[in-house]
Coordinates of C-alpha atoms in Angstrom, one line a residue:
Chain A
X1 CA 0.0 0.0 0.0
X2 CA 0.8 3.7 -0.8
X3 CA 2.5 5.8 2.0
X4 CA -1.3 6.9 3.0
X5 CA -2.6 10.8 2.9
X6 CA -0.4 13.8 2.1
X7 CA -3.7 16.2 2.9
X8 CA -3.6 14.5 6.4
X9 CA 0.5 15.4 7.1
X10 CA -0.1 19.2 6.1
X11 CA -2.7 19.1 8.6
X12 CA -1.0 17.4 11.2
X13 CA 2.0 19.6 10.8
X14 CA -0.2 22.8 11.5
X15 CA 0.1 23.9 7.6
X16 CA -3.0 26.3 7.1
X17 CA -4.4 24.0 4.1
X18 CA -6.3 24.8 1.2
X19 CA -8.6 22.6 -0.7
X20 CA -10.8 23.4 -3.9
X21 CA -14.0 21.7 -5.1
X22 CA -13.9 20.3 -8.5
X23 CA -17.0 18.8 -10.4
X24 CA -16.1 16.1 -12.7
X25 CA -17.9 16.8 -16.8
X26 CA -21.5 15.9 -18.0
X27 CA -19.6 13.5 -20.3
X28 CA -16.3 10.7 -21.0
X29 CA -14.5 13.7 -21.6
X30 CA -12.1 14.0 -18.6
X31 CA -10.0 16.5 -20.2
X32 CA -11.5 19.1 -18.3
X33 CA -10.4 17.4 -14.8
X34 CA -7.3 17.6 -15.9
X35 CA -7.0 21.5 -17.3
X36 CA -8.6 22.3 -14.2
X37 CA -6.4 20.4 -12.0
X38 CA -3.3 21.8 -14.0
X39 CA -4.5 25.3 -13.1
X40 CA -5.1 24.3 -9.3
X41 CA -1.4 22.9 -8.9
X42 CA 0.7 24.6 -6.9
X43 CA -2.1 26.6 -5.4
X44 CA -3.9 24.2 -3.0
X45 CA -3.1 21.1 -0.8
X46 CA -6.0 18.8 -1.9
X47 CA -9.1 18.8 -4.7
X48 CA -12.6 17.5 -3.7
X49 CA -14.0 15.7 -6.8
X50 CA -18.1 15.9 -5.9
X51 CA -19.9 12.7 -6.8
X52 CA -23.0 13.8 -8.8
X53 CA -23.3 17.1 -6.7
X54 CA -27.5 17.8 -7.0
X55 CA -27.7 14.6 -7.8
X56 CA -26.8 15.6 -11.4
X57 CA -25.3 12.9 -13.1
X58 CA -21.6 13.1 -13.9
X59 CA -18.5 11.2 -14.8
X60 CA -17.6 9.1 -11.4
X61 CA -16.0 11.0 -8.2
X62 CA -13.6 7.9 -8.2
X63 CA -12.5 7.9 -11.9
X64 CA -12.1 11.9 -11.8
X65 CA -9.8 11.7 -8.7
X66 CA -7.6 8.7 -10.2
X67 CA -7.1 11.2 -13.4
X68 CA -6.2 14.3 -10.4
X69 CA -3.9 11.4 -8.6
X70 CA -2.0 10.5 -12.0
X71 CA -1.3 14.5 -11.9
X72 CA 0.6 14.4 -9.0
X73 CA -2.6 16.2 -7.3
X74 CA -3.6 15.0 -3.9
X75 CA -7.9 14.1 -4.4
X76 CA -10.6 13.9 -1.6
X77 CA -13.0 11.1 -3.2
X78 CA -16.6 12.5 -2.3
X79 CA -19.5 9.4 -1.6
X80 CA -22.2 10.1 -1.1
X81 CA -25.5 7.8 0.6
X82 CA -27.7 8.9 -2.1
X83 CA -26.9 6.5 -4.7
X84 CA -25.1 3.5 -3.0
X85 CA -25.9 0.5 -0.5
X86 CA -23.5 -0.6 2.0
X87 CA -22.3 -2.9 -0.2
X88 CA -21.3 -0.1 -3.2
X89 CA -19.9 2.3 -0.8
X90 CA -17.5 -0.4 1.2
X91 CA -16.3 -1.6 -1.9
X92 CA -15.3 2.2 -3.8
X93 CA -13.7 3.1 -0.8
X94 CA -12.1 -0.1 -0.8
X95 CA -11.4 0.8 -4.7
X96 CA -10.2 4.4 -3.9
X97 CA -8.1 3.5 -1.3
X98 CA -6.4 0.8 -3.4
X99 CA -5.7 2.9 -6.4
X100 CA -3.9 5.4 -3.7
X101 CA -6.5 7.8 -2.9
X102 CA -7.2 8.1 1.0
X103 CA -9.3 10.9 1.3
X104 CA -12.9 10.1 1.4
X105 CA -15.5 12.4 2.2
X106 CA -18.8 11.3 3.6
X107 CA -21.6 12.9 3.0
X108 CA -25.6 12.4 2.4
X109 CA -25.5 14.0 -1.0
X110 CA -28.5 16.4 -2.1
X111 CA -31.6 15.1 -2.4
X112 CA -32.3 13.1 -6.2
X113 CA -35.4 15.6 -6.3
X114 CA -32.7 18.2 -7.5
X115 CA -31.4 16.6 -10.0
X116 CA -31.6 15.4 -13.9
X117 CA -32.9 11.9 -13.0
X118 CA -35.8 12.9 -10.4
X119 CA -37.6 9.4 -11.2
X120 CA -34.7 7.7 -9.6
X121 CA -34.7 5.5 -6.5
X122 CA -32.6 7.5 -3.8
X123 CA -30.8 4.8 -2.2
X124 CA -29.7 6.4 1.2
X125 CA -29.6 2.5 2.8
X126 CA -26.6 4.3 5.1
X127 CA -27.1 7.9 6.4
X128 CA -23.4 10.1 6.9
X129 CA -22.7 9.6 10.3
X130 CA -23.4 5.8 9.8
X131 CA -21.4 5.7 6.5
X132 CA -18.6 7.4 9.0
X133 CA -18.6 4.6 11.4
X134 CA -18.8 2.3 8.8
X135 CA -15.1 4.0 7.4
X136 CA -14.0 3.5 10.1
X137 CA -14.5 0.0 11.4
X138 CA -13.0 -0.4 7.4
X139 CA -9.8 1.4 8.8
X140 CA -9.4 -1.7 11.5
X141 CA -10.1 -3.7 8.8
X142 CA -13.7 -4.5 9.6
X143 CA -16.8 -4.7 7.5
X144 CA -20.4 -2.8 8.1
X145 CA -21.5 -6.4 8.8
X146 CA -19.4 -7.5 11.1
X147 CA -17.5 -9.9 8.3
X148 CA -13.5 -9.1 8.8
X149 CA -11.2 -7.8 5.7
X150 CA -8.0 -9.2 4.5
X151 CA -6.2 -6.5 5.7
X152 CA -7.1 -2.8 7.1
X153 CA -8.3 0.7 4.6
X154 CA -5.8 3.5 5.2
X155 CA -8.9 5.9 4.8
X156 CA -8.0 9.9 5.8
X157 CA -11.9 10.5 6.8
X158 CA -13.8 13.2 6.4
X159 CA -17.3 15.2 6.3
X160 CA -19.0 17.7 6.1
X161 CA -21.5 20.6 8.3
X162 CA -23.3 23.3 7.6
X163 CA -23.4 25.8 10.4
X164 CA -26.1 27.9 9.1
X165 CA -28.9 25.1 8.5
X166 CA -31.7 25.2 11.0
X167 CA -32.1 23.5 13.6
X168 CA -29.2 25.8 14.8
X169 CA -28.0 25.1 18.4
X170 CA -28.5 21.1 16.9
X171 CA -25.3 21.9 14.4
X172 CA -22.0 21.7 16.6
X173 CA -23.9 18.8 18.5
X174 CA -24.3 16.8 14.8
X175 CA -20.6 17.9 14.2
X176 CA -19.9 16.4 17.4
X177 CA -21.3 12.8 16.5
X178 CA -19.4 13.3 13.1
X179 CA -16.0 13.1 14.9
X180 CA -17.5 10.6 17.1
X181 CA -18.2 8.5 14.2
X182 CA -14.8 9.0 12.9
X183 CA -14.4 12.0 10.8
X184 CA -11.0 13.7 10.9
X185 CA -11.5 16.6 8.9
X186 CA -14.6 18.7 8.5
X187 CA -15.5 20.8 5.2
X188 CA -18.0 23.3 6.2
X189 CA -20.2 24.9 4.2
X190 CA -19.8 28.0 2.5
X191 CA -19.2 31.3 5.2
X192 CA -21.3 34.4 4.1
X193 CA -22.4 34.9 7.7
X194 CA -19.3 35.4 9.7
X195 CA -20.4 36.2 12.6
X196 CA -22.4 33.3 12.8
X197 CA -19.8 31.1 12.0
X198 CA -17.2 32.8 14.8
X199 CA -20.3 31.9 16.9
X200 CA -20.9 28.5 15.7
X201 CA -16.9 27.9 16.0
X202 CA -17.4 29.7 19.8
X203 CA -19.5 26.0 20.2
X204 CA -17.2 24.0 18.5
X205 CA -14.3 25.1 20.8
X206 CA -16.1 24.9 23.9
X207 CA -16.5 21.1 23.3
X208 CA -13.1 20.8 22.6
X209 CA -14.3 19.4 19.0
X210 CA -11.4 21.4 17.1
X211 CA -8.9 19.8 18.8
X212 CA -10.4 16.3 17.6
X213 CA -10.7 17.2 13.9
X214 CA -9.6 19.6 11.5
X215 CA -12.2 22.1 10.3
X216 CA -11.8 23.6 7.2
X217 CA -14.3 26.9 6.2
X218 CA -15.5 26.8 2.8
X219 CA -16.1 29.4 1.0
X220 CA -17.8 30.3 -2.4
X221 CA -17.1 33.4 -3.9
X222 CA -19.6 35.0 -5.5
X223 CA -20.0 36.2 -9.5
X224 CA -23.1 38.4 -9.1
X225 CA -25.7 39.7 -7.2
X226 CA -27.9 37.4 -9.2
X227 CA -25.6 34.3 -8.8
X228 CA -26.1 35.2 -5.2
X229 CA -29.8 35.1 -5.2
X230 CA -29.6 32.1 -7.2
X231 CA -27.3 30.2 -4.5
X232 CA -29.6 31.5 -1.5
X233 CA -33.0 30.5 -3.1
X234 CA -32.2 27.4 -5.1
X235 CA -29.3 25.7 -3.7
X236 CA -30.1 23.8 -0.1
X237 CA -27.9 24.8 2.7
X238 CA -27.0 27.6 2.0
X239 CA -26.9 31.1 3.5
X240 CA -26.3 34.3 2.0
X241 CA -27.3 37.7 4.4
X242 CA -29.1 40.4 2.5
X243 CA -26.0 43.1 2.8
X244 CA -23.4 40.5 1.4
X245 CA -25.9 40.4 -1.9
X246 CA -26.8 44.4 -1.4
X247 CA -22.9 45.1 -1.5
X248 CA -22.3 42.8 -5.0
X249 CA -25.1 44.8 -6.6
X250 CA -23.7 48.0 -5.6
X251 CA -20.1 47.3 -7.1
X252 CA -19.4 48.4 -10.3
X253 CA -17.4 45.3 -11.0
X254 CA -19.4 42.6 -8.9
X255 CA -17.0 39.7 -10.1
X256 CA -14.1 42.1 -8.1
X257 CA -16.5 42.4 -5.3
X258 CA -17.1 39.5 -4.7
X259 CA -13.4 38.2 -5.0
X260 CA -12.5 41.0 -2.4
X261 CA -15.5 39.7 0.1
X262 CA -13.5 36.3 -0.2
X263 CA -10.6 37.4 0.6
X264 CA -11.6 39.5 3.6
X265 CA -13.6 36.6 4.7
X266 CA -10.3 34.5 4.9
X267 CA -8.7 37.0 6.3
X268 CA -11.4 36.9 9.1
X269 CA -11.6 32.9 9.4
X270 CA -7.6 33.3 9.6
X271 CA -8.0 34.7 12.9
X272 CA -10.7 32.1 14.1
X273 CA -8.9 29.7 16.4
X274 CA -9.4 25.9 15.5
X275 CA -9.6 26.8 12.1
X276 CA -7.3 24.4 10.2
X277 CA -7.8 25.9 6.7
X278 CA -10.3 26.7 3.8
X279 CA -12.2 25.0 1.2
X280 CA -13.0 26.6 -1.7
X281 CA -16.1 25.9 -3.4
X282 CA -16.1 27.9 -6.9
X283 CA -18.4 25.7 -9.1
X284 CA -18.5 27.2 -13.2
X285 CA -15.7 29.5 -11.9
X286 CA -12.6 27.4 -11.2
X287 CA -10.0 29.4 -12.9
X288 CA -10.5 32.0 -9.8
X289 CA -9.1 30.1 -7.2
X290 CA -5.4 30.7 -8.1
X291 CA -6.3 34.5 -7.7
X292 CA -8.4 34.3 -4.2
X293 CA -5.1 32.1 -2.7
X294 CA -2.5 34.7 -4.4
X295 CA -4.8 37.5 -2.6
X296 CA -4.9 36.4 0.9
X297 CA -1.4 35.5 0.8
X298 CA -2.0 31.6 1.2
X299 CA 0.9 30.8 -1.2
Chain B
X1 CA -54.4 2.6 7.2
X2 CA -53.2 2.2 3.1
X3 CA -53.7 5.5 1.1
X4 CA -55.2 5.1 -2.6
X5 CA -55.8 6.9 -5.9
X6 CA -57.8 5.9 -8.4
X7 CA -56.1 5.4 -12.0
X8 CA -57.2 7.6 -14.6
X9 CA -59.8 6.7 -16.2
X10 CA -58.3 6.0 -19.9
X11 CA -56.0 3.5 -18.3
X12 CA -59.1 1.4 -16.7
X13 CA -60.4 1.5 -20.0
X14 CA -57.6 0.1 -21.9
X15 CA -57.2 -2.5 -19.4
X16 CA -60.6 -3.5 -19.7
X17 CA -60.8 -3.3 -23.5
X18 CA -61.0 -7.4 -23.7
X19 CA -63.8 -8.0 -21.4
X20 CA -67.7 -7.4 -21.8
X21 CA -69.1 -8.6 -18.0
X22 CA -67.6 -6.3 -15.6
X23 CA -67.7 -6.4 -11.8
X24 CA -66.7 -3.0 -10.1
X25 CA -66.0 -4.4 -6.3
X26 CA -65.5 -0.9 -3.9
X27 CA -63.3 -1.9 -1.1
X28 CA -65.5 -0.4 2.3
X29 CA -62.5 0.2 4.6
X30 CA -59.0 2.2 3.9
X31 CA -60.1 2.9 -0.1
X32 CA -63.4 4.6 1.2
X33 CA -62.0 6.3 3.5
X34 CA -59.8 7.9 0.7
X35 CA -62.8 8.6 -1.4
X36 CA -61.0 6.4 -4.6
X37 CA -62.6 3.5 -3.9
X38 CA -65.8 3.1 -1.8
X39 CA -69.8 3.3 -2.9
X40 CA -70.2 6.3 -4.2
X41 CA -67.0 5.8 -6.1
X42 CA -67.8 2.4 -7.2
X43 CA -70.8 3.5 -8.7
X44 CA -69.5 6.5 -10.7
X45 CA -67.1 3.9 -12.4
X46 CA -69.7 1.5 -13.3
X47 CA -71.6 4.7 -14.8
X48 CA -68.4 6.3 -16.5
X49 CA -67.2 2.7 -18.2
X50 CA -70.6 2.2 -19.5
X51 CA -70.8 5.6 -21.4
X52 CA -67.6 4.9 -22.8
X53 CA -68.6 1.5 -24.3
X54 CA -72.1 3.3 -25.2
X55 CA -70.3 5.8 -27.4
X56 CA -68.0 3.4 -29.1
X57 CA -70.9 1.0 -29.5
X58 CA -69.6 -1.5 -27.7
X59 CA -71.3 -3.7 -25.2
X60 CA -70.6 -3.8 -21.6
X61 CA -72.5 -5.7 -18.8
X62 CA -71.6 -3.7 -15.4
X63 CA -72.5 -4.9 -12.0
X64 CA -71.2 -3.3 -8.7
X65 CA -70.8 -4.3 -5.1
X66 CA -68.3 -3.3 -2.4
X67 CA -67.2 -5.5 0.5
X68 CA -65.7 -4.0 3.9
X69 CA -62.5 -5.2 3.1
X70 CA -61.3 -6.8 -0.4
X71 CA -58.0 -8.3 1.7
X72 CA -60.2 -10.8 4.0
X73 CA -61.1 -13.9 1.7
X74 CA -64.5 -14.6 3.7
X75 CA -65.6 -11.0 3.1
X76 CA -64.8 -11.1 -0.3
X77 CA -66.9 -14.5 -0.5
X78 CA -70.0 -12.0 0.0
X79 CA -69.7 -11.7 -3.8
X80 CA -68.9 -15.0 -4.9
X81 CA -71.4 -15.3 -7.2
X82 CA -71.1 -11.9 -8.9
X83 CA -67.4 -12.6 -9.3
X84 CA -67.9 -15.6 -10.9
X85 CA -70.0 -14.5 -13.2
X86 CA -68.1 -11.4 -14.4
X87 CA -65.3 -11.8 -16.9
X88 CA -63.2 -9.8 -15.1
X89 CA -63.3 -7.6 -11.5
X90 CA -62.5 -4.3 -11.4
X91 CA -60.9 -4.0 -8.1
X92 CA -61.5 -0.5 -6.4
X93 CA -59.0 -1.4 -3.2
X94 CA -55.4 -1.4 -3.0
X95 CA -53.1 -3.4 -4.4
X96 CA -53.6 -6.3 -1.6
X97 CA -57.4 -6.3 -2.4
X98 CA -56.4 -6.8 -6.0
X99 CA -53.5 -9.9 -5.4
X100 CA -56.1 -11.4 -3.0
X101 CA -59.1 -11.6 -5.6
X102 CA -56.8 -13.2 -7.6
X103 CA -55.8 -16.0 -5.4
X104 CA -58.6 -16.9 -4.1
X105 CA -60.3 -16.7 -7.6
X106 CA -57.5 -17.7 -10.0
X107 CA -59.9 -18.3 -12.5
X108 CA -60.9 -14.9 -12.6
X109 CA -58.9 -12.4 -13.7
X110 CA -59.1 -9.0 -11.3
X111 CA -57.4 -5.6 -12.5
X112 CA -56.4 -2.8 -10.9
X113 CA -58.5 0.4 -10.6
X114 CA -56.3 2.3 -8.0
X115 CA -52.8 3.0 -7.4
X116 CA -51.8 2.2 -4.0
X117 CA -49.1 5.3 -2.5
X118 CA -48.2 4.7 0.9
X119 CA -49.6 3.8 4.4
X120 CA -50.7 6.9 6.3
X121 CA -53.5 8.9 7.9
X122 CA -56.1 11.6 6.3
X123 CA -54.5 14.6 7.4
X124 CA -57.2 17.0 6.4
X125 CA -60.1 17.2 4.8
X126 CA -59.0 15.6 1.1
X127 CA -55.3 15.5 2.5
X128 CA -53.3 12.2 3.0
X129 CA -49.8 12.1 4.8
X130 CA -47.8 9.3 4.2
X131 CA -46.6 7.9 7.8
X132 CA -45.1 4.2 7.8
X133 CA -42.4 2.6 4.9
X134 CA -43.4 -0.8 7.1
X135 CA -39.6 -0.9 7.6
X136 CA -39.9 -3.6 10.3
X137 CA -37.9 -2.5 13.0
X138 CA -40.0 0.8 14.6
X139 CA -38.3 3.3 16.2
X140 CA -40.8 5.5 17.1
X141 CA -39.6 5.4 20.5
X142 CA -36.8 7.1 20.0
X143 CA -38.1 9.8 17.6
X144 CA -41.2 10.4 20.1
X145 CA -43.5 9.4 17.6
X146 CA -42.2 11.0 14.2
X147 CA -40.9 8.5 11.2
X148 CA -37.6 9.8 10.5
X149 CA -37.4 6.8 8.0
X150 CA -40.6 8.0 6.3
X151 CA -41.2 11.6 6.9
X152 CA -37.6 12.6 6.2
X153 CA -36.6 12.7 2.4
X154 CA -33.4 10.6 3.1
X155 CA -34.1 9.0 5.2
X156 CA -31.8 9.4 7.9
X157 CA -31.2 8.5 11.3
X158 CA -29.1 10.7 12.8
X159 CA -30.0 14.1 12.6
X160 CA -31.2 16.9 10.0
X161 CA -29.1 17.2 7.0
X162 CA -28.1 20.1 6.3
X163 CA -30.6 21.5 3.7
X164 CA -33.0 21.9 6.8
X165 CA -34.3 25.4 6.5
X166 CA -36.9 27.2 8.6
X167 CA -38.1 23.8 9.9
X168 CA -38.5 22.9 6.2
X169 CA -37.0 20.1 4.4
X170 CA -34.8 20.6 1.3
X171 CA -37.3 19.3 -1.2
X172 CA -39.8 21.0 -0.8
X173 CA -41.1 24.3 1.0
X174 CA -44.4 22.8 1.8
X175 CA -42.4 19.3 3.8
X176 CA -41.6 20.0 7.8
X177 CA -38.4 18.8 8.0
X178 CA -38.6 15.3 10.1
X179 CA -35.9 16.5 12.1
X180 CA -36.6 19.4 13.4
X181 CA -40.4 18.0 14.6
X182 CA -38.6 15.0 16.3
X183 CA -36.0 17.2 17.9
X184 CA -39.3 19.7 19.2
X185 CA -40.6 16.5 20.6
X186 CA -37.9 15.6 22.4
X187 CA -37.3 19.5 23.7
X188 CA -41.0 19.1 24.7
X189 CA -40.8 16.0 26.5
X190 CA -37.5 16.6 28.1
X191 CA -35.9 13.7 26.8
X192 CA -32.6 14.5 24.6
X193 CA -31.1 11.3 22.6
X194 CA -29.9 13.6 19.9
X195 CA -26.1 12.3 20.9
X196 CA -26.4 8.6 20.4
X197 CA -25.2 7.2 17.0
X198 CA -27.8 5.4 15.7
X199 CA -25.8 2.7 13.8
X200 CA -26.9 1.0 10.3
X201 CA -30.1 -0.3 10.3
X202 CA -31.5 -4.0 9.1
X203 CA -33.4 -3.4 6.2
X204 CA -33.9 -6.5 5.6
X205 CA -36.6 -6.6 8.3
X206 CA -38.4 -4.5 6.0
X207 CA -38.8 -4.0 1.9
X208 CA -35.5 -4.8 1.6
X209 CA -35.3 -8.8 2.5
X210 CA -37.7 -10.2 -0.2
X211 CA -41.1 -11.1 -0.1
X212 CA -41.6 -12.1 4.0
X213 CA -44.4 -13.6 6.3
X214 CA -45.6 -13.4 9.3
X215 CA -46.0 -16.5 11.0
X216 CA -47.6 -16.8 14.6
X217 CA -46.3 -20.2 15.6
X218 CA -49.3 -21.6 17.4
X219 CA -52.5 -20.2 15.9
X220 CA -50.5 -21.2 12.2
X221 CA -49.9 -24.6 14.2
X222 CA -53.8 -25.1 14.8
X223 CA -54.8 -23.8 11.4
X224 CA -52.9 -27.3 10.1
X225 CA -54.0 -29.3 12.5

C-alpha cells in the first residue's frame, strides 16, 4: 500500500491547508479534470471531486480523482448515501483507497429531487454519520456487517457541516457525532455569515471538537448579485445575508467584489482559532481560485 | 391505514378493452376512506365505463358491489357469485385487495383500478400524509412518535441534514423537515437522545429482505392441524 494521505501530514503539521471543489464533466470527456487540476497545482493542498453534486449525473467521483492522482494532485473522493448501499460504498472506498486515494469524504448527497434523474430511486440504505462509522471500522479492517477484511483501509476520513442550517443550536452537537463516528477533517459549508460562523466555531471550541478534527471553512465566492440570489434561493444549505448580496449589486465590477469579500472573509476565518484551513467551493468559476489564494497570501 | 388513488380513467379503459361482464367491487375500509374507492365511487365507475362502451358502440354488462374489506377472503366471499359471473373484477381497493381476488379466484382475472401510494392517515379534509415505509424495525420510540425513516426525504437517522431550512425540508417548502419535529418533541418532553449514534439499520426486516411472512407459531400450528 501507498504511504497513506499527504492532505492529512499538512494538517498534522499545522500547515494552514487549502482545498478546492472540482466537479467532474457531464460526459467521457475527462479533459476538463485535468486543465482544471493543471491550473489548481501549486495553489492548493487537496481537490474534492463531488460525486454527482444535486444529484446531477456526472462522470464518477472515483474515476475523476484517479485522473487528479495521475497528476501528482492529492484528491478527496466525495460518496455520497444517495446512490449507493453498503455494499457499493465499502467496496469504492475499498477501490479508492487501493488505487492510492485516501481521502474520502462522507456525505448524504442532495436530495435526487434536484437533480436530472428525479424518477430515480434515492438509495440512502446508510445515512453520513453511519457511513462514517462504517469507514472507520474499514480502517481496523472491519466490514459494516461484522465480516473481517484481509487487511485494514488506510482511509484519511472526512465530512462535512453546515453551520447555518436550522435547527441551529442542533449543528456543533451533529458535528460532534461526526467526529465521534470518525471524521478527521470537517468541510464546512460556505461562510457568508461570519459572525455566525465565529459563533458556531465559539461552540465548536467549547466542546473541545477542534482539537479532535480539523475544520476547514468553505467558501464560495460569488460572481453576481444574481448568482447570489440564485445560490440562497435554489441551492439547499445555504446562507447568503441580504448586505453581502446588497454590496455585489452595488459594485461596479461585482466579479471584483465578490473576490474582495472572499478574501476579507479569509482574512477573518484566519483569525478564528481551531480553524485548520479553507475550502473553496467555486463551481463554473474554477480558474478564480489561483487569484483568491494569491490575494490572501496563502501561497 | 393504506392510502389510494384511483387510475385515470383511460388506463381502466384500456385494461378492460378485452372483457364485456364487468364487476366494479369498492373496497369499504381504507379505499373509502380515501374517497377512490368506496360506494359512491364504485358506482361513478360502473356509470363512466358504461358511457364509454355506449359511445364506441360496444357492449358492456356492469355490475357493482363493495365489501368492507377486499383483503379478508371470507368477506370477499360476500360476492362470490357476482365474481364468478363477471369476466373480469375491477378491483377499487389497493393493491392487496387486488392480489387477493386473484388467489382466491385464479380463474378470474381481477385488474387494478387504483394505485396504491403509501400507508398513512387523512391529514385533512382531502389530505393524506404518508406515515409508515413498514420498515420492520420501529423506532418510534426514539423519535417520540415522528418517522424519521418515512417523513424525512433521506431518510436518515441521525439528525437533519443540512438542507433543513426554517423547519423545512430541502425538497420541498411545503415538507416539515422530520428532524426538526422530532427534535421539538424531544425538547417538549424533556428527553434529549440527539447524541447517540444510531448505527446502520437492518433493512432486511423490511422491503429490503424479499417477499416475508408473518408467521404466529401456534394459531398457524392449529390452522394445520
Amino acid at each position: 500500500m501507498q504511504n497513506g494521505s499527504k492532505f492529512e501530514k499538512l494538517l498534522n503539521f499545522g500547515k494552514f491547508v487549502v482545498t478546492a471543489e472540482l466537479g467532474p464533466p457531464k460526459s467521457a470527456d475527462l479533459s476538463i479534470i485535468r486543465r482544471h487540476g493543471e491550473c489548481l497545482k501549486g495553489y492548493v493542498d487537496a481537490i474534492n471531486v463531488t460525486d454527482n453534486q444535486t444529484a446531477v449525473v456526472r462522470a464518477s467521483s472515483l474515476a475523476c480523482a484517479v485522473e487528479l492522482k495521475s497528476m501528482g494532485l492529492e484528491p478527496i473522493v466525495q460518496v455520497t448515501c444517495r446512490d449507493r448501499n453498503r455494499i457499493a460504498l465499502q467496496s469504492d472506498m475499498l477501490g479508492a483507497v487501493g488505487l492510492g486515494i485516501h481521502n474520502i469524504l462522507c456525505l448524504s448527497g442532495d436530495h435526487e429531487k434536484f437533480g436530472n434523474e428525479p424518477g430515480a430511486k434515492g438509495v440512502y440504505d446508510l445515512d453520513s454519520i453511519q457511513l462514517l462509522g462504517v469507514a472507520s471500522g474499514m480502517k481496523e479492517g472491519r466490514l459494516c456487517g461484522g465480516d473481517k477484511l484481509d487487511g485494514p483501509a488506510d482511509i484519511f476520513l472526512g465530512a462535512v457541516e453546515n453551520p447555518f442550517a436550522d435547527p441551529l443550536n442542533y449543528r456543533i452537537l451533529r458535528l460532534r457525532k461526526k467526529v465521534e463516528a470518525g471524521a478527521r477533517f470537517i468541510q464546512t459549508q460556505c461562510v457568508f455569515d461570519i459572525e455566525l460562523f465565529e459563533k458556531w466555531m465559539e461552540g465548536i471550541r467549547k466542546l473541545g471538537l477542534h482539537e479532535r478534527t480539523k475544520i476547514l471553512a468553505g467558501l464560495t465566492p460569488v460572481k453576481s448579485a444574481r448568482a447570489a440570489c440564485y445560490m440562497k434561493e435554489k441551492v439547499p444549505g445555504i446562507v447568503i445575508p441580504d448586505k453581502i448580496i446588497e454590496r455585489v449589486a452595488r459594485a461596479k465590477d461585482q466579479k471584483e467584489e465578490g473576490i474582495n469579500i472572499c478574501v476579507e472573509t479569509i482574512e477573518r476565518l484566519r483569525e478564528i482559532e481551531g480553524i485548520a484551513g479553507i475550502h473553496i467551493m467555486a463551481i463554473a468559476w474554477e480558474g478564480v481560485v489561483p487569484t483568491l489564494v494569491e490575494r490572501a497570501g496563502l501561497m | 391505514m393504506i392510502i389510494v388513488e384511483g387510475k385515470p380513467l383511460p388506463e381502466i379503459v384500456s385494461m378492460l378493452a378485452p372483457f364485456r361482464r364487468v364487476f366494479v367491487l369498492g373496497c369499504g375500509t381504507c379505499a373509502t376512506v380515501c374517497l377512490a374507492g368506496g360506494e359512491k365511487e364504485a358506482r361513478e365507475m360502473a356509470e363512466a365505463l358504461l358511457l364509454y362502451r355506449q359511445q364506441q358502440g360496444e357492449p358492456l354488462e356492469v355490475k357493482v358491489a363493495v365489501v368492507e374489506r377486499q383483503c379478508e377472503r371470507e368477506l370477499l366471499d360476500s360476492t362470490r357469485r357476482e365474481i364468478e359471473e363477471a369476466d373480469a373484477v375491477l378491483s377499487l381497493s389497493c393493491g392487496i385487495g387486488v392480489q387477493c381476488l386473484n388467489s382466491y379466484y385464479p380463474q378470474k382475472v381481477a385488474l387494478p383500478a387504483i394505485n396504491t401510494k403509501f400507508l398513512g392517515y387523512p391529514e385533512r379534509l382531502g389530505v393524506w400524509q404518508e406515515n409508515c415505509r413498514a420498515c420492520g424495525d420501529c423506532l418510534l420510540d426514539y423519535t417520540l412518535g415522528i418517522c424519521p425513516i418515512t417523513r424525512c426525504a433521506k431518510s436518515l437517522q441521525n439528525g437533519p441534514c443540512g438542507g433543513s431550512k426554517e423547519g423545512k425540508c430541502e425538497i420541498s417548502a411545503e415538507v416539515p423537515c422530520a428532524w426538526q419535529q422530532i427534535i421539538e418533541r424531544w425538547e417538549k418532553h424533556g428527553t434529549e437522545r440527539f447524541p447517540e449514534i444510531r448505527p446502520p439499520r437492518d433493512w432486511s426486516a423490511g422491503a429490503a429482505g424479499g417477499p416475508k411472512t408473518v408467521v404466529k407459531g401456534d394459531v398457524a400450528f392449529a390452522e394445520r392441524e
